[in-house]
Amino acid sequence: MTASRLQRFFPFLAVLGSVTALGLGTSWAKQVLFPAVGAQGTTAVRVGLSAVLMLLLWRPWRWRLSRADAKAVALYGAALGAMNLMFYMSIQTLPFGLAVAIEFAGPLAVAIWSSRRAMDFLWVALAMVGLGLLLPLGLSGSTLDPVGVMYSVGAAVFWALYIIYGKRAGHLHAGQSVSLGLLVAAMVVVPVGVAHAGAALLSPSVLLVGLCVAAISSAIPISLEMMALKRLPKEAFGIMISMEPAVAALLALPLLGEQLSAIQWLAIGCIVAASMGSAMTAGRSKAAHLARSEPVTVSG
């Protein structure tokens, strides 16, 4: 019975572990690496070492890659690299949880754009309320740094492109697409980091912390998410991954000392609810479509 319950809750625990590991790694990077090499250098170290780890783990050269697939992986990887760079630039001046909440507008927009259900307008409105409570130009009197907000919005755009291009490479083995995608991402961000931080990137302490951050922020979350996706419908996975802004904000309280106001917590709640609602109704719509398309059978 205990083993059965553990099996049932494993996907949830895997997703929770994934978003927690990502939050821990990012918090550690902001606390330790930002003062040493800045956001650009941190992105270079994290993505570059993540690429090395995933290449060693998956050895993607074992699979053939067509020219069309190589182009899809290149676009996917470039979007991944730009998304990481923009996000790390944003959390220089924004609280971690709020930056993640704004960034979530990207996947939410992709999910809603691909659907035409009336219910989606509710999730759009809810997400807009949440973003309106956060953005400096909103009516809430927010004092968030406008430059940080623009970087977070840029991360949202590249997250949307990452999803779109990732789907084009979705038929490839996950280990192959992720490892090669990270290699391309490293080619995008490492030159930026080198230009900003120079030889400081080769400091043994920076490389050691960077390797730990790469493992915690990339290798562990990606592995856990892949295990969860094998056991969950994509819609259920989308609902669970929507916890990320809230988990990030909760982790930032003790780790970074980032206190949020009641309005900001409300904004995060609106965005999380919009993301979960979008994933939930997408699953119901798909199930209803499959039910309608199945042939009717009469028993007896």
PDB file of C-alpha atoms in Angstrom:
ATOM      1  CA  MET A   1       0.000   0.000   0.000  1.00  0.00           C
ATOM      2  CA  THR A   2       2.821   2.365   0.902  1.00  0.00           C
ATOM      3  CA  ALA A   3       4.657   1.558  -2.347  1.00  0.00           C
ATOM      4  CA  SER A   4       1.426   2.079  -4.289  1.00  0.00           C
ATOM      5  CA  ARG A   5       0.884   5.487  -2.711  1.00  0.00           C
ATOM      6  CA  LEU A   6       4.482   6.468  -3.390  1.00  0.00           C
ATOM      7  CA  GLN A   7       4.049   5.472  -7.045  1.00  0.00           C
ATOM      8  CA  ARG A   8       0.896   7.565  -7.280  1.00  0.00           C
ATOM      9  CA  PHE A   9       2.510  10.655  -5.755  1.00  0.00           C
ATOM     10  CA  PHE A  10       5.898  10.248  -7.437  1.00  0.00           C
ATOM     11  CA  PRO A  11       5.104  12.492 -10.459  1.00  0.00           C
ATOM     12  CA  PHE A  12       3.961  15.295  -8.132  1.00  0.00           C
ATOM     13  CA  LEU A  13       7.058  14.870  -5.960  1.00  0.00           C
ATOM     14  CA  ALA A  14       9.271  14.846  -9.070  1.00  0.00           C
ATOM     15  CA  VAL A  15       7.806  18.135 -10.363  1.00  0.00           C
ATOM     16  CA  LEU A  16       7.989  19.695  -6.897  1.00  0.00           C
ATOM     17  CA  GLY A  17      11.594  18.528  -6.640  1.00  0.00           C
ATOM     18  CA  SER A  18      12.324  20.005 -10.060  1.00  0.00           C
ATOM     19  CA  VAL A  19      10.985  23.495  -9.318  1.00  0.00           C
ATOM     20  CA  THR A  20      12.581  23.428  -5.857  1.00  0.00           C
ATOM     21  CA  ALA A  21      15.994  22.451  -7.248  1.00  0.00           C
ATOM     22  CA  LEU A  22      15.712  25.163  -9.893  1.00  0.00           C
ATOM     23  CA  GLY A  23      14.826  27.714  -7.229  1.00  0.00           C
ATOM     24  CA  LEU A  24      17.668  26.630  -4.940  1.00  0.00           C
ATOM     25  CA  GLY A  25      20.215  26.745  -7.751  1.00  0.00           C
ATOM     26  CA  THR A  26      19.097  30.184  -8.957  1.00  0.00           C
ATOM     27  CA  SER A  27      19.037  31.592  -5.409  1.00  0.00           C
ATOM     28  CA  TRP A  28      22.548  30.276  -4.780  1.00  0.00           C
ATOM     29  CA  ALA A  29      23.757  31.742  -8.068  1.00  0.00           C
ATOM     30  CA  LYS A  30      22.299  35.163  -7.246  1.00  0.00           C
ATOM     31  CA  GLN A  31      23.795  35.132  -3.760  1.00  0.00           C
ATOM     32  CA  VAL A  32      27.297  33.834  -4.582  1.00  0.00           C
ATOM     33  CA  LEU A  33      28.057  34.235  -8.286  1.00  0.00           C
ATOM     34  CA  PHE A  34      26.434  37.603  -9.031  1.00  0.00           C
ATOM     35  CA  PRO A  35      28.894  39.541  -6.811  1.00  0.00           C
ATOM     36  CA  ALA A  36      31.852  37.730  -8.408  1.00  0.00           C
ATOM     37  CA  VAL A  37      31.040  37.671 -12.141  1.00  0.00           C
ATOM     38  CA  GLY A  38      27.714  39.494 -12.571  1.00  0.00           C
ATOM     39  CA  ALA A  39      24.543  38.219 -14.203  1.00  0.00           C
ATOM     40  CA  GLN A  40      26.224  37.745 -17.584  1.00  0.00           C
ATOM     41  CA  GLY A  41      29.105  35.739 -16.139  1.00  0.00           C
ATOM     42  CA  THR A  42      26.719  33.689 -13.996  1.00  0.00           C
ATOM     43  CA  THR A  43      24.657  32.798 -17.064  1.00  0.00           C
ATOM     44  CA  ALA A  44      27.794  31.798 -18.965  1.00  0.00           C
ATOM     45  CA  VAL A  45      29.067  29.566 -16.152  1.00  0.00           C
ATOM     46  CA  ARG A  46      25.698  27.970 -15.455  1.00  0.00           C
ATOM     47  CA  VAL A  47      24.701  27.305 -19.084  1.00  0.00           C
ATOM     48  CA  GLY A  48      28.220  26.384 -20.203  1.00  0.00           C
ATOM     49  CA  LEU A  49      28.768  23.841 -17.434  1.00  0.00           C
ATOM     50  CA  SER A  50      25.205  22.539 -17.815  1.00  0.00           C
ATOM     51  CA  ALA A  51      25.969  21.868 -21.477  1.00  0.00           C
ATOM     52  CA  VAL A  52      29.139  19.957 -20.520  1.00  0.00           C
ATOM     53  CA  LEU A  53      27.250  17.856 -17.945  1.00  0.00           C
ATOM     54  CA  MET A  54      24.396  17.010 -20.320  1.00  0.00           C
ATOM     55  CA  LEU A  55      26.734  16.232 -23.226  1.00  0.00           C
ATOM     56  CA  LEU A  56      28.683  13.806 -21.035  1.00  0.00           C
ATOM     57  CA  LEU A  57      25.463  12.290 -19.716  1.00  0.00           C
ATOM     58  CA  TRP A  58      23.615  11.798 -23.026  1.00  0.00           C
ATOM     59  CA  ARG A  59      26.409  11.679 -25.658  1.00  0.00           C
ATOM     60  CA  PRO A  60      24.074  13.026 -28.375  1.00  0.00           C
ATOM     61  CA  TRP A  61      26.518  12.192 -31.189  1.00  0.00           C
ATOM     62  CA  ARG A  62      25.219   8.621 -30.956  1.00  0.00           C
ATOM     63  CA  TRP A  63      22.071   9.681 -32.852  1.00  0.00           C
ATOM     64  CA  ARG A  64      21.930  10.940 -36.421  1.00  0.00           C
ATOM     65  CA  LEU A  65      20.704  14.491 -36.982  1.00  0.00           C
ATOM     66  CA  SER A  66      19.207  15.703 -40.254  1.00  0.00           C
ATOM     67  CA  ARG A  67      19.763  19.239 -41.525  1.00  0.00           C
ATOM     68  CA  ALA A  68      16.167  20.216 -40.710  1.00  0.00           C
ATOM     69  CA  ASP A  69      16.483  18.800 -37.195  1.00  0.00           C
ATOM     70  CA  ALA A  70      19.809  20.586 -36.699  1.00  0.00           C
ATOM     71  CA  LYS A  71      18.124  23.886 -37.606  1.00  0.00           C
ATOM     72  CA  ALA A  72      15.272  23.206 -35.153  1.00  0.00           C
ATOM     73  CA  VAL A  73      17.736  22.367 -32.366  1.00  0.00           C
ATOM     74  CA  ALA A  74      19.785  25.485 -33.140  1.00  0.00           C
ATOM     75  CA  LEU A  75      16.730  27.751 -32.868  1.00  0.00           C
ATOM     76  CA  TYR A  76      15.610  25.948 -29.710  1.00  0.00           C
ATOM     77  CA  GLY A  77      19.060  26.322 -28.149  1.00  0.00           C
ATOM     78  CA  ALA A  78      19.432  29.981 -29.117  1.00  0.00           C
ATOM     79  CA  ALA A  79      16.064  30.765 -27.513  1.00  0.00           C
ATOM     80  CA  LEU A  80      17.104  28.806 -24.405  1.00  0.00           C
ATOM     81  CA  GLY A  81      20.344  30.763 -24.107  1.00  0.00           C
ATOM     82  CA  ALA A  82      18.686  34.154 -24.591  1.00  0.00           C
ATOM     83  CA  MET A  83      15.933  33.227 -22.117  1.00  0.00           C
ATOM     84  CA  ASN A  84      18.507  32.355 -19.434  1.00  0.00           C
ATOM     85  CA  LEU A  85      20.507  35.509 -20.048  1.00  0.00           C
ATOM     86  CA  MET A  86      17.452  37.764 -19.914  1.00  0.00           C
ATOM     87  CA  PHE A  87      16.177  36.068 -16.767  1.00  0.00           C
ATOM     88  CA  TYR A  88      19.465  36.381 -14.888  1.00  0.00           C
ATOM     89  CA  MET A  89      19.712  40.018 -15.960  1.00  0.00           C
ATOM     90  CA  SER A  90      16.205  40.600 -14.589  1.00  0.00           C
ATOM     91  CA  ILE A  91      16.891  39.183 -11.123  1.00  0.00           C
ATOM     92  CA  GLN A  92      19.749  41.628 -10.637  1.00  0.00           C
ATOM     93  CA  THR A  93      17.106  44.187  -9.669  1.00  0.00           C
ATOM     94  CA  LEU A  94      13.865  42.205  -9.302  1.00  0.00           C
ATOM     95  CA  PRO A  95      12.850  39.783  -6.541  1.00  0.00           C
ATOM     96  CA  PHE A  96      13.265  36.219  -7.759  1.00  0.00           C
ATOM     97  CA  GLY A  97       9.608  35.198  -7.400  1.00  0.00           C
ATOM     98  CA  LEU A  98       8.310  38.280  -9.215  1.00  0.00           C
ATOM     99  CA  ALA A  99      10.730  37.813 -12.112  1.00  0.00           C
ATOM    100  CA  VAL A 100       9.540  34.215 -12.527  1.00  0.00           C
ATOM    101  CA  ALA A 101       5.896  35.344 -12.377  1.00  0.00           C
ATOM    102  CA  ILE A 102       6.414  37.907 -15.158  1.00  0.00           C
ATOM    103  CA  GLU A 103       8.409  35.377 -17.195  1.00  0.00           C
ATOM    104  CA  PHE A 104       5.479  32.935 -16.968  1.00  0.00           C
ATOM    105  CA  ALA A 105       3.557  35.201 -19.352  1.00  0.00           C
ATOM    106  CA  GLY A 106       5.537  33.538 -22.154  1.00  0.00           C
ATOM    107  CA  PRO A 107       4.343  29.923 -21.831  1.00  0.00           C
ATOM    108  CA  LEU A 108       0.889  31.111 -20.821  1.00  0.00           C
ATOM    109  CA  ALA A 109       0.622  33.159 -24.025  1.00  0.00           C
ATOM    110  CA  VAL A 110       1.685  30.147 -26.119  1.00  0.00           C
ATOM    111  CA  ALA A 111      -0.876  27.907 -24.407  1.00  0.00           C
ATOM    112  CA  ILE A 112      -3.725  30.361 -24.892  1.00  0.00           C
ATOM    113  CA  TRP A 113      -2.735  31.396 -28.442  1.00  0.00           C
ATOM    114  CA  SER A 114      -3.020  27.797 -29.593  1.00  0.00           C
ATOM    115  CA  SER A 115      -6.618  27.604 -28.337  1.00  0.00           C
ATOM    116  CA  ARG A 116      -9.825  29.449 -29.151  1.00  0.00           C
ATOM    117  CA  ARG A 117     -11.990  28.441 -26.177  1.00  0.00           C
ATOM    118  CA  ALA A 118     -14.097  31.091 -24.498  1.00  0.00           C
ATOM    119  CA  MET A 119     -12.790  30.012 -21.089  1.00  0.00           C
ATOM    120  CA  ASP A 120      -9.299  31.104 -22.117  1.00  0.00           C
ATOM    121  CA  PHE A 121     -10.389  34.743 -21.975  1.00  0.00           C
ATOM    122  CA  LEU A 122     -10.829  34.264 -18.233  1.00  0.00           C
ATOM    123  CA  TRP A 123      -7.220  33.080 -17.893  1.00  0.00           C
ATOM    124  CA  VAL A 124      -6.011  35.978 -20.057  1.00  0.00           C
ATOM    125  CA  ALA A 125      -7.879  38.423 -17.827  1.00  0.00           C
ATOM    126  CA  LEU A 126      -6.519  36.795 -14.665  1.00  0.00           C
ATOM    127  CA  ALA A 127      -2.951  36.873 -15.972  1.00  0.00           C
ATOM    128  CA  MET A 128      -3.361  40.521 -17.026  1.00  0.00           C
ATOM    129  CA  VAL A 129      -4.597  41.403 -13.534  1.00  0.00           C
ATOM    130  CA  GLY A 130      -1.529  39.722 -12.039  1.00  0.00           C
ATOM    131  CA  LEU A 131       0.860  41.465 -14.429  1.00  0.00           C
ATOM    132  CA  GLY A 132      -0.956  44.779 -13.938  1.00  0.00           C
ATOM    133  CA  LEU A 133      -0.328  44.518 -10.206  1.00  0.00           C
ATOM    134  CA  LEU A 134       3.398  44.007 -10.843  1.00  0.00           C
ATOM    135  CA  LEU A 135       4.390  46.227 -13.743  1.00  0.00           C
ATOM    136  CA  PRO A 136       5.654  49.751 -12.983  1.00  0.00           C
ATOM    137  CA  LEU A 137       3.178  51.248 -15.467  1.00  0.00           C
ATOM    138  CA  GLY A 138       0.215  49.616 -13.741  1.00  0.00           C
ATOM    139  CA  LEU A 139      -2.261  51.280 -11.397  1.00  0.00           C
ATOM    140  CA  SER A 140      -0.850  49.612  -8.301  1.00  0.00           C
ATOM    141  CA  GLY A 141       1.937  52.126  -7.802  1.00  0.00           C
ATOM    142  CA  SER A 142       4.571  49.399  -8.190  1.00  0.00           C
ATOM    143  CA  THR A 143       8.155  50.467  -7.639  1.00  0.00           C
ATOM    144  CA  LEU A 144       9.766  47.596  -9.542  1.00  0.00           C
ATOM    145  CA  ASP A 145      12.815  48.550 -11.571  1.00  0.00           C
ATOM    146  CA  PRO A 146      11.641  49.179 -15.175  1.00  0.00           C
ATOM    147  CA  VAL A 147      14.880  47.805 -16.670  1.00  0.00           C
ATOM    148  CA  GLY A 148      14.543  44.613 -14.650  1.00  0.00           C
ATOM    149  CA  VAL A 149      10.927  44.291 -15.766  1.00  0.00           C
ATOM    150  CA  MET A 150      11.950  44.688 -19.413  1.00  0.00           C
ATOM    151  CA  TYR A 151      14.557  41.945 -19.038  1.00  0.00           C
ATOM    152  CA  SER A 152      11.911  39.694 -17.450  1.00  0.00           C
ATOM    153  CA  VAL A 153       9.495  40.442 -20.300  1.00  0.00           C
ATOM    154  CA  GLY A 154      12.300  39.594 -22.723  1.00  0.00           C
ATOM    155  CA  ALA A 155      12.768  36.289 -20.880  1.00  0.00           C
ATOM    156  CA  ALA A 156       9.032  35.644 -21.300  1.00  0.00           C
ATOM    157  CA  VAL A 157       9.284  36.241 -25.069  1.00  0.00           C
ATOM    158  CA  PHE A 158      12.255  33.890 -25.401  1.00  0.00           C
ATOM    159  CA  TRP A 159      10.522  31.297 -23.203  1.00  0.00           C
ATOM    160  CA  ALA A 160       7.610  31.353 -25.661  1.00  0.00           C
ATOM    161  CA  LEU A 161      10.024  30.923 -28.586  1.00  0.00           C
ATOM    162  CA  TYR A 162      11.799  28.145 -26.681  1.00  0.00           C
ATOM    163  CA  ILE A 163       8.496  26.257 -26.442  1.00  0.00           C
ATOM    164  CA  ILE A 164       7.624  26.832 -30.103  1.00  0.00           C
ATOM    165  CA  TYR A 165      11.033  25.745 -31.395  1.00  0.00           C
ATOM    166  CA  GLY A 166      11.211  22.947 -28.825  1.00  0.00           C
ATOM    167  CA  LYS A 167       8.048  21.429 -30.295  1.00  0.00           C
ATOM    168  CA  ARG A 168       9.707  21.341 -33.716  1.00  0.00           C
ATOM    169  CA  ALA A 169      12.465  19.218 -32.191  1.00  0.00           C
ATOM    170  CA  GLY A 170      10.026  17.231 -30.056  1.00  0.00           C
ATOM    171  CA  HIS A 171      10.322  14.067 -32.145  1.00  0.00           C
ATOM    172  CA  LEU A 172      14.010  13.745 -31.249  1.00  0.00           C
ATOM    173  CA  HIS A 173      15.227  11.865 -28.184  1.00  0.00           C
ATOM    174  CA  ALA A 174      14.941  14.220 -25.213  1.00  0.00           C
ATOM    175  CA  GLY A 175      18.558  13.659 -24.196  1.00  0.00           C
ATOM    176  CA  GLN A 176      19.742  14.533 -27.690  1.00  0.00           C
ATOM    177  CA  SER A 177      17.657  17.699 -28.096  1.00  0.00           C
ATOM    178  CA  VAL A 178      18.342  18.997 -24.566  1.00  0.00           C
ATOM    179  CA  SER A 179      22.100  18.394 -24.626  1.00  0.00           C
ATOM    180  CA  LEU A 180      22.564  19.845 -28.116  1.00  0.00           C
ATOM    181  CA  GLY A 181      20.203  22.698 -27.269  1.00  0.00           C
ATOM    182  CA  LEU A 182      22.301  23.551 -24.210  1.00  0.00           C
ATOM    183  CA  LEU A 183      25.438  23.430 -26.380  1.00  0.00           C
ATOM    184  CA  VAL A 184      23.930  26.050 -28.717  1.00  0.00           C
ATOM    185  CA  ALA A 185      22.724  28.057 -25.695  1.00  0.00           C
ATOM    186  CA  ALA A 186      26.277  28.052 -24.343  1.00  0.00           C
ATOM    187  CA  MET A 187      27.568  29.329 -27.685  1.00  0.00           C
ATOM    188  CA  VAL A 188      25.121  32.248 -27.337  1.00  0.00           C
ATOM    189  CA  VAL A 189      25.775  33.243 -23.710  1.00  0.00           C
ATOM    190  CA  VAL A 190      29.400  32.282 -22.995  1.00  0.00           C
ATOM    191  CA  PRO A 191      30.856  35.036 -25.257  1.00  0.00           C
ATOM    192  CA  VAL A 192      28.648  37.571 -23.447  1.00  0.00           C
ATOM    193  CA  GLY A 193      29.865  36.314 -20.079  1.00  0.00           C
ATOM    194  CA  VAL A 194      33.511  36.349 -21.167  1.00  0.00           C
ATOM    195  CA  ALA A 195      33.177  39.910 -22.483  1.00  0.00           C
ATOM    196  CA  HIS A 196      31.694  41.006 -19.145  1.00  0.00           C
ATOM    197  CA  ALA A 197      33.683  39.036 -16.551  1.00  0.00           C
ATOM    198  CA  GLY A 198      36.833  37.955 -18.416  1.00  0.00           C
ATOM    199  CA  ALA A 199      39.337  35.820 -16.530  1.00  0.00           C
ATOM    200  CA  ALA A 200      37.204  35.909 -13.358  1.00  0.00           C
ATOM    201  CA  LEU A 201      35.136  33.108 -14.915  1.00  0.00           C
ATOM    202  CA  LEU A 202      38.148  30.779 -14.538  1.00  0.00           C
ATOM    203  CA  SER A 203      38.434  31.323 -10.794  1.00  0.00           C
ATOM    204  CA  PRO A 204      38.361  27.898  -9.060  1.00  0.00           C
ATOM    205  CA  SER A 205      35.681  29.092  -6.615  1.00  0.00           C
ATOM    206  CA  VAL A 206      33.497  30.407  -9.441  1.00  0.00           C
ATOM    207  CA  LEU A 207      33.881  27.184 -11.424  1.00  0.00           C
ATOM    208  CA  LEU A 208      33.150  25.008  -8.384  1.00  0.00           C
ATOM    209  CA  VAL A 209      30.001  26.925  -7.405  1.00  0.00           C
ATOM    210  CA  GLY A 210      29.034  27.166 -11.075  1.00  0.00           C
ATOM    211  CA  LEU A 211      29.302  23.391 -11.472  1.00  0.00           C
ATOM    212  CA  CYS A 212      27.053  22.862  -8.434  1.00  0.00           C
ATOM    213  CA  VAL A 213      24.562  25.449  -9.723  1.00  0.00           C
ATOM    214  CA  ALA A 214      24.588  23.807 -13.159  1.00  0.00           C
ATOM    215  CA  ALA A 215      23.796  20.417 -11.626  1.00  0.00           C
ATOM    216  CA  ILE A 216      21.084  21.760  -9.320  1.00  0.00           C
ATOM    217  CA  SER A 217      19.511  24.150 -11.842  1.00  0.00           C
ATOM    218  CA  SER A 218      19.740  22.036 -14.999  1.00  0.00           C
ATOM    219  CA  ALA A 219      20.724  18.376 -14.705  1.00  0.00           C
ATOM    220  CA  ILE A 220      18.498  17.565 -11.707  1.00  0.00           C
ATOM    221  CA  PRO A 221      15.349  19.502 -12.813  1.00  0.00           C
ATOM    222  CA  ILE A 222      15.543  18.216 -16.392  1.00  0.00           C
ATOM    223  CA  SER A 223      15.950  14.618 -15.209  1.00  0.00           C
ATOM    224  CA  LEU A 224      13.066  14.889 -12.735  1.00  0.00           C
ATOM    225  CA  GLU A 225      10.807  16.531 -15.330  1.00  0.00           C
ATOM    226  CA  MET A 226      11.555  13.805 -17.857  1.00  0.00           C
ATOM    227  CA  MET A 227      10.612  11.162 -15.251  1.00  0.00           C
ATOM    228  CA  ALA A 228       7.396  13.031 -14.401  1.00  0.00           C
ATOM    229  CA  LEU A 229       6.400  13.445 -18.057  1.00  0.00           C
ATOM    230  CA  LYS A 230       6.608   9.676 -18.562  1.00  0.00           C
ATOM    231  CA  ARG A 231       3.922   9.209 -15.912  1.00  0.00           C
ATOM    232  CA  LEU A 232       1.725  12.280 -16.457  1.00  0.00           C
ATOM    233  CA  PRO A 233      -0.396  13.765 -19.262  1.00  0.00           C
ATOM    234  CA  LYS A 234       1.190  16.980 -20.538  1.00  0.00           C
ATOM    235  CA  GLU A 235      -1.756  19.014 -19.236  1.00  0.00           C
ATOM    236  CA  ALA A 236      -1.348  17.667 -15.697  1.00  0.00           C
ATOM    237  CA  PHE A 237       2.375  18.370 -15.922  1.00  0.00           C
ATOM    238  CA  GLY A 238       1.554  21.937 -16.976  1.00  0.00           C
ATOM    239  CA  ILE A 239      -0.704  22.394 -13.952  1.00  0.00           C
ATOM    240  CA  MET A 240       2.001  21.176 -11.573  1.00  0.00           C
ATOM    241  CA  ILE A 241       4.831  23.192 -13.138  1.00  0.00           C
ATOM    242  CA  SER A 242       2.680  26.298 -12.607  1.00  0.00           C
ATOM    243  CA  MET A 243       3.785  26.178  -8.967  1.00  0.00           C
ATOM    244  CA  GLU A 244       7.169  27.589  -9.975  1.00  0.00           C
ATOM    245  CA  PRO A 245       6.567  31.334  -9.300  1.00  0.00           C
ATOM    246  CA  ALA A 246       5.134  30.597  -5.850  1.00  0.00           C
ATOM    247  CA  VAL A 247       7.939  28.160  -4.979  1.00  0.00           C
ATOM    248  CA  ALA A 248      10.537  30.695  -6.172  1.00  0.00           C
ATOM    249  CA  ALA A 249       9.012  33.432  -4.013  1.00  0.00           C
ATOM    250  CA  LEU A 250       8.860  31.143  -0.965  1.00  0.00           C
ATOM    251  CA  LEU A 251      12.497  30.048  -1.384  1.00  0.00           C
ATOM    252  CA  ALA A 252      13.652  33.653  -1.828  1.00  0.00           C
ATOM    253  CA  LEU A 253      12.270  34.568   1.621  1.00  0.00           C
ATOM    254  CA  PRO A 254      14.838  32.632   3.706  1.00  0.00           C
ATOM    255  CA  LEU A 255      17.624  32.326   1.108  1.00  0.00           C
ATOM    256  CA  LEU A 256      17.740  35.879  -0.268  1.00  0.00           C
ATOM    257  CA  GLY A 257      15.707  37.810   2.279  1.00  0.00           C
ATOM    258  CA  GLU A 258      13.345  39.054  -0.439  1.00  0.00           C
ATOM    259  CA  GLN A 259      10.138  40.182   1.267  1.00  0.00           C
ATOM    260  CA  LEU A 260       7.057  40.665  -0.916  1.00  0.00           C
ATOM    261  CA  SER A 261       4.043  42.832  -0.240  1.00  0.00           C
ATOM    262  CA  ALA A 262       0.500  41.462  -0.023  1.00  0.00           C
ATOM    263  CA  ILE A 263      -0.236  42.943  -3.479  1.00  0.00           C
ATOM    264  CA  GLN A 264       2.772  41.168  -4.970  1.00  0.00           C
ATOM    265  CA  TRP A 265       1.726  37.833  -3.442  1.00  0.00           C
ATOM    266  CA  LEU A 266      -1.755  38.416  -4.885  1.00  0.00           C
ATOM    267  CA  ALA A 267      -0.206  39.072  -8.308  1.00  0.00           C
ATOM    268  CA  ILE A 268       1.777  35.827  -8.136  1.00  0.00           C
ATOM    269  CA  GLY A 269      -1.412  34.004  -7.110  1.00  0.00           C
ATOM    270  CA  CYS A 270      -3.295  35.411 -10.126  1.00  0.00           C
ATOM    271  CA  ILE A 271      -0.576  34.342 -12.564  1.00  0.00           C
ATOM    272  CA  VAL A 272      -0.239  30.864 -11.023  1.00  0.00           C
ATOM    273  CA  ALA A 273      -4.030  30.434 -11.115  1.00  0.00           C
ATOM    274  CA  ALA A 274      -4.160  31.562 -14.760  1.00  0.00           C
ATOM    275  CA  SER A 275      -1.412  29.111 -15.736  1.00  0.00           C
ATOM    276  CA  MET A 276      -3.016  26.219 -13.839  1.00  0.00           C
ATOM    277  CA  GLY A 277      -6.468  27.039 -15.220  1.00  0.00           C
ATOM    278  CA  SER A 278      -5.178  27.181 -18.786  1.00  0.00           C
ATOM    279  CA  ALA A 279      -3.484  23.785 -18.435  1.00  0.00           C
ATOM    280  CA  MET A 280      -6.558  22.292 -16.747  1.00  0.00           C
ATOM    281  CA  THR A 281      -9.074  23.402 -19.379  1.00  0.00           C
ATOM    282  CA  ALA A 282      -6.680  22.351 -22.158  1.00  0.00           C
ATOM    283  CA  GLY A 283      -6.717  18.839 -20.706  1.00  0.00           C
ATOM    284  CA  ARG A 284     -10.517  18.756 -20.467  1.00  0.00           C
ATOM    285  CA  SER A 285     -10.905  20.033 -24.022  1.00  0.00           C
ATOM    286  CA  LYS A 286      -8.518  17.380 -25.340  1.00  0.00           C
ATOM    287  CA  ALA A 287     -10.325  14.641 -23.421  1.00  0.00           C
ATOM    288  CA  ALA A 288     -13.707  15.801 -24.757  1.00  0.00           C
ATOM    289  CA  HIS A 289     -12.361  15.907 -28.319  1.00  0.00           C
ATOM    290  CA  LEU A 290     -11.036  12.348 -28.016  1.00  0.00           C
ATOM    291  CA  ALA A 291     -14.352  11.156 -26.574  1.00  0.00           C
ATOM    292  CA  ARG A 292     -16.291  12.685 -29.474  1.00  0.00           C
ATOM    293  CA  SER A 293     -13.927  11.197 -32.037  1.00  0.00           C
ATOM    294  CA  GLU A 294     -14.089   7.644 -30.690  1.00  0.00           C
ATOM    295  CA  PRO A 295     -16.504   5.240 -32.417  1.00  0.00           C
ATOM    296  CA  VAL A 296     -19.623   4.329 -30.458  1.00  0.00           C
ATOM    297  CA  THR A 297     -19.790   0.653 -29.484  1.00  0.00           C
ATOM    298  CA  VAL A 298     -22.837  -1.257 -28.293  1.00  0.00           C
ATOM    299  CA  SER A 299     -22.174  -4.167 -25.949  1.00  0.00           C
ATOM    300  CA  GLY A 300     -24.218  -7.378 -25.828  1.00  0.00           C
TER     301      GLY A 300
END
